[in-house]
Amino acid sequence: MIKLRETGAFLTGGNLSDTAGVSKEEGKKRTMAYGILKAHNTSDNMEKLRVRFDKLTSHDITFVGIIQTARASGLTKFPMPYVLTNCHNSLCAVGGTINEDDHVFGLTAAKKYGGVYVPPHQAVIHQFAREMLASCGGMILGSDSHTRYGALGTMAVGEGGPELVKQLLNQTYDIDMPEVVAVYLTGEPVRGVGPQDVALAIIGAVFDKGYVKNKVMEFVGPGVSKLSADFRIGVDVMTTETTCLSSIWQTNDDNIKEFYEIHGRAGDYKAISPEDGAYYDGVIEVDLSAIRPMIAMPFHPSCTYTIDEVNANTKDILHEVEQRAKVSFGDKIDYSLQDKIRDGHLYVEQGIIAGCAGGGFENICAAADILNGHYTGSDEFTLSVYPASTPVYMELVKNGCVSKLIEAGAVVKTAFCGPCFGAGDTPSNGALSIRHSTRNFPNREGSKIQNGQISSVALMDARSIAATAANKGRLTGADTFEGDFNKYKYFFDSKIYENRVFDSKGVADDSVELKLGPNIKDWPAMCALTDNLILKVVSEIHDPVTTTDELIPSGETSSYRSNPLGLAEFALSRKDPAYVGLAKEVQKAEKAREHDIDIFAGEANAVFDDASLGKGVDATDSIKELLQAAEVIKTKFADIDSKNTGVGSTIFAKKPGDGSAREQAASCQKVLGGWANIANEYATKRYRSNLINWGMLPFLIKDGELPFANGDYLFIPGIREAIAQAKEEFTAYAVKDGALKEFTLTMAPLTKDEREIILKGCLINYNRV
């Protein structure tokens, strides 16, 4: 089904080979990825890329912070098309007016700076980008991790907001030339197999091995032409879950040409494919005909099995899931799936087909065909379907699929990303939901471990979800469906967007005043990196992977994404509820230092007013604790004082940053006084970039070498000079038992600009005018 080559390969005459008439170095220049990156690189060095994108896109839990950051740095006009969609905070009942306040802010920003504004319920961010923004050979940067339009010939990258800020300020996206891995497709999917099945099979094969981490996945081979545009899109969007940097597909066939023609953008199509002799650093060989309906069990898209495997070994596989859950939850909650087995079969309580992965036209049409004449029943099982855009919804109404779904018992809703991050359709406690969405991390469905709640999600294709719904919740693969799949032709109605979407056509109107609701706040002031740092470890996480959902939860916190201090209160709340309080205590000492209180002299009066901490802040106890550590540090470094030594917090996690691109996973730590992360490795490039852009040090420490524990103080002398001199190894000390214990921290190379951002304290300070 899936084969990973241990070495690279050439692509000659459409076939894989170990040799070609060119060198590997020349062959690397013949990939599609290389050609697109070269066209967008502004440097004269293809090994050190400085990329300018063609277009930007954000949704309503990211664009406020991005624009606020850019405003603080002198933004006057969007220098490129920037689309502000509203598909995450669409439900405006949560938090009073604050969600709709963000939407109004977005509309006024689009008018003021020359952007595009897509109102709530019109389209999820990525569907709008596919329909209206993608172009063959183009590049798009988005502030959502599932920014993937490679199936349409567009290299797209999902990054944290600061990288979009850089583009808005005419700066560049700086990366080393990534490796490119071929995904070589052969065969053709069998009946009942959909794009999520193919995607999950690939994710399951590569994730744990890190086979494509921070690389570009390039889809080639004779199997590509066997897939419709919608099918390719469904596979492509899930490449994010492999931890790759981006993706690109060959487009030299009529399916993609027709997609652009249907959407009235024939001029954005061109046939692209690798040149003969292209060399790939790795190869994933996929026999599409061997893939069967798949399921990713809780709590990660890589926990994959075939549905047949789960049905044949239900008890054993559920036990494996329960054991994995213990690693994340420990004794916090009693988690079991054994009650899902009834009469020897696995039953689920909920099905959802939604968002940028599941809400496509063909997925929903196939689900409607499977459910036609069947009924979800009147028991606990429910089914919700969210078309990915209003044009898709309209066509499903016209061709009768919506009526089939509603008659079967499904609820058909508007375009909304909520089910992907816990803002809609949260299951009951203990329930298991099957979803054609993007992620199934812990709490991603909306339950709260800290409140004693737990439900969970398994990922499946829309077709198998429909087959399960037709069996009233009994897990069923769509390959068992014996009815007919109809051939539905898609017609795109451009008037829907023309009538509702605001498009400035790139014309900025400086006379427009931004509407700032009471929840929309500026970023607090952040100081530059000091000569030395004292860090207190305030959270220690030993899970194999820590997701951004665990660093800053999704769901109800989305309403606070425009309020840095309000949002920070939720940091690590589902993983380590003590984190915020501990970080704040450390921050009091640092704020006292910034208010010219000589914290190392033990001044008795440590009460001050601070814009971010409040009035009458008493840092006395925090300083007293710090002084105990400082006295030990002074035995070796007597010259530390309040002028040259800053104080902050840090967390340790083995592998943080999997999942979402949300910058708030880093910025919330910074707002609470965080100066660093210490990790064995970083799960994604985007999380590490978020740390850097918020002025946080992305330290590394060897696995198994942990000379400190939660609550310990660390001292890092000469850190400012070391960063300025581009050092990658740092001597640090843990304060243990009244003595200093020396150890080594490292850091992957930083670019010149990244070093300067850290030295100045954050990207805002770097750009401030």
Coordinates of C-alpha atoms in Angstrom, one line a residue, residues 478-690:
A478 CA -17.8 2.5 2.5
D479 CA -16.4 -0.4 0.5
T480 CA -19.5 -2.4 1.7
F481 CA -21.9 0.0 -0.1
E482 CA -23.6 -1.8 -2.9
G483 CA -25.7 1.0 -4.3
D484 CA -24.9 3.5 -7.1
F485 CA -22.6 6.5 -6.9
N486 CA -24.1 9.1 -9.2
K487 CA -22.0 11.4 -11.5
Y488 CA -22.7 15.0 -10.3
K489 CA -21.4 17.9 -12.3
Y490 CA -20.4 21.0 -10.4
F491 CA -21.4 24.5 -11.4
F492 CA -19.9 27.4 -9.6
D493 CA -22.1 30.5 -9.0
S494 CA -19.8 33.5 -8.8
K495 CA -22.7 35.8 -8.0
I496 CA -22.8 34.4 -4.4
Y497 CA -19.4 36.0 -3.6
E498 CA -19.9 39.1 -5.8
N499 CA -23.0 39.9 -3.8
R500 CA -21.5 39.4 -0.3
V501 CA -17.7 39.6 -0.3
F502 CA -16.0 43.0 0.1
D503 CA -13.1 43.3 -2.4
S504 CA -11.2 46.6 -2.3
K505 CA -9.4 45.6 -5.6
G506 CA -6.2 46.5 -3.8
V507 CA -7.2 50.1 -3.2
A508 CA -6.6 51.4 0.4
D509 CA -8.7 54.1 1.9
D510 CA -6.8 55.8 4.7
S511 CA -9.9 57.7 5.8
V512 CA -11.5 54.6 7.1
E513 CA -11.3 54.3 10.9
L514 CA -10.7 50.9 12.4
K515 CA -13.5 49.7 14.6
L516 CA -11.9 48.4 17.8
G517 CA -14.3 46.6 20.1
P518 CA -13.6 46.5 23.9
N519 CA -11.9 43.1 23.6
I520 CA -9.4 44.2 20.9
K521 CA -6.2 45.1 22.8
D522 CA -2.7 46.2 21.8
W523 CA 0.2 44.0 22.6
P524 CA 1.9 44.8 25.9
A525 CA 5.4 46.3 25.9
M526 CA 8.2 43.7 25.7
C527 CA 11.8 44.5 26.6
A528 CA 15.0 43.6 24.7
L529 CA 17.1 40.5 25.6
T530 CA 19.4 41.2 28.5
D531 CA 23.1 40.2 28.8
N532 CA 22.2 37.3 31.1
L533 CA 19.1 35.4 31.9
I534 CA 17.7 33.7 35.0
L535 CA 14.9 31.4 34.0
K536 CA 12.5 29.5 36.3
V537 CA 11.1 26.2 34.9
V538 CA 7.4 26.5 35.4
S539 CA 6.1 23.5 33.4
E540 CA 7.7 20.1 32.5
I541 CA 6.0 18.0 29.9
H542 CA 7.2 14.5 29.0
D543 CA 4.6 13.5 26.4
P544 CA 6.1 12.2 23.2
V545 CA 4.5 15.2 21.3
T546 CA 2.9 18.3 22.7
T547 CA 0.4 20.0 20.4
T548 CA -0.3 23.7 20.0
D549 CA -3.8 22.8 21.3
E550 CA -2.2 21.8 24.6
L551 CA -0.1 25.0 24.7
I552 CA -3.1 27.2 24.0
P553 CA -6.5 25.5 23.8
S554 CA -8.8 26.1 20.9
G555 CA -12.6 26.3 21.2
E556 CA -13.8 28.8 23.7
T557 CA -10.5 30.6 23.8
S558 CA -10.9 31.6 20.2
S559 CA -13.0 34.6 21.3
Y560 CA -10.0 36.0 23.2
R561 CA -7.5 35.8 20.3
S562 CA -7.7 39.6 19.9
N563 CA -6.9 40.2 23.6
P564 CA -3.3 39.1 24.4
L565 CA -3.6 39.3 28.2
G566 CA -7.1 37.7 28.3
L567 CA -6.0 34.9 26.1
A568 CA -2.8 34.2 28.0
E569 CA -5.0 33.2 31.0
F570 CA -5.8 30.0 29.1
A571 CA -2.1 29.0 28.3
L572 CA -1.5 25.3 29.0
S573 CA -4.8 25.3 30.9
R574 CA -5.7 21.8 29.7
K575 CA -2.2 20.4 30.1
D576 CA -0.8 22.1 33.2
P577 CA -3.3 24.3 35.0
A578 CA -0.7 25.5 37.4
Y579 CA 1.4 27.1 34.6
V580 CA -0.3 30.5 34.4
G581 CA 0.0 31.2 38.1
L582 CA 3.6 30.1 38.3
A583 CA 4.6 32.1 35.2
K584 CA 2.9 35.2 36.6
E585 CA 4.8 35.0 39.9
V586 CA 8.1 34.9 38.0
Q587 CA 7.0 37.8 35.8
K588 CA 6.4 40.0 38.8
A589 CA 10.1 40.0 39.6
E590 CA 11.0 40.9 36.0
K591 CA 8.4 43.7 35.9
A592 CA 9.8 45.0 39.1
R593 CA 13.2 45.0 37.4
E594 CA 11.8 46.9 34.4
H595 CA 10.4 49.5 36.8
D596 CA 13.9 50.1 38.1
I597 CA 13.5 48.2 41.4
D598 CA 16.8 46.7 42.2
I599 CA 15.6 43.1 42.6
F600 CA 19.1 41.7 43.3
A601 CA 19.7 44.1 46.1
G602 CA 16.6 42.8 47.9
E603 CA 14.7 46.2 48.1
A604 CA 11.9 45.9 50.6
N605 CA 9.4 48.0 48.7
A606 CA 8.6 46.0 45.6
V607 CA 5.1 47.4 44.9
F608 CA 4.5 49.1 41.6
D609 CA 1.8 49.8 39.0
D610 CA 2.1 48.1 35.6
A611 CA 0.0 48.5 32.5
S612 CA -0.2 44.7 31.9
L613 CA -0.1 43.4 35.5
G614 CA -2.3 46.0 37.1
K615 CA -2.1 48.5 39.9
G616 CA -0.4 48.0 43.2
V617 CA 1.5 44.8 42.1
D618 CA 3.4 43.4 45.0
A619 CA 6.5 41.4 43.8
T620 CA 8.1 41.0 47.3
D621 CA 7.5 37.3 47.6
S622 CA 8.6 36.7 44.0
I623 CA 11.8 38.6 44.6
K624 CA 12.6 36.9 47.9
E625 CA 12.4 33.5 46.1
L626 CA 14.5 34.8 43.2
L627 CA 17.1 36.1 45.7
Q628 CA 17.7 32.6 47.1
A629 CA 18.7 31.5 43.6
A630 CA 20.6 34.6 42.8
E631 CA 22.8 34.2 45.9
V632 CA 23.9 30.8 44.6
I633 CA 24.5 32.2 41.1
K634 CA 26.6 35.1 42.6
T635 CA 29.1 32.6 44.0
K636 CA 30.3 32.2 40.5
F637 CA 28.9 35.3 38.7
A638 CA 29.3 38.1 41.2
D639 CA 28.6 40.9 38.7
I640 CA 24.9 40.0 37.9
D641 CA 22.6 42.9 38.7
S642 CA 19.2 44.4 37.7
K643 CA 20.7 46.2 34.7
N644 CA 22.4 43.2 33.0
T645 CA 20.2 40.2 34.1
G646 CA 16.6 39.6 33.1
V647 CA 14.2 37.2 34.8
G648 CA 11.7 35.0 33.0
S649 CA 10.0 31.6 32.8
T650 CA 10.5 28.6 30.5
I651 CA 8.9 25.3 29.9
F652 CA 10.4 22.0 29.0
A653 CA 8.6 19.7 26.5
K654 CA 10.1 16.8 24.6
K655 CA 8.6 17.7 21.2
P656 CA 6.4 20.8 21.3
G657 CA 4.5 22.5 18.5
D658 CA 2.7 19.8 16.5
G659 CA -0.5 20.9 14.9
S660 CA -1.9 24.4 14.4
A661 CA 0.1 27.3 13.2
R662 CA -1.4 29.6 15.8
E663 CA 1.2 32.1 17.0
Q664 CA -0.6 32.3 20.3
A665 CA 1.0 29.0 21.4
A666 CA 4.2 31.1 21.7
S667 CA 2.9 34.7 22.3
C668 CA 0.9 33.7 25.4
Q669 CA 4.0 32.4 27.0
K670 CA 5.8 35.6 26.1
V671 CA 3.0 37.8 27.4
L672 CA 3.3 35.9 30.7
G673 CA 7.0 36.5 30.9
G674 CA 8.3 33.5 29.0
W675 CA 11.8 33.9 27.6
A676 CA 12.5 30.4 26.2
N677 CA 11.4 26.9 25.4
I678 CA 13.7 23.9 26.1
A679 CA 13.0 20.9 24.0
N680 CA 14.5 17.7 22.7
E681 CA 13.2 18.8 19.2
Y682 CA 10.5 21.0 17.8
A683 CA 7.6 19.3 16.1
T684 CA 7.3 21.9 13.3
K685 CA 9.2 24.7 11.8
R686 CA 6.2 27.0 12.2
Y687 CA 6.2 26.7 16.0
R688 CA 9.9 27.3 16.3
S689 CA 9.4 30.4 14.1
N690 CA 6.6 31.6 16.3

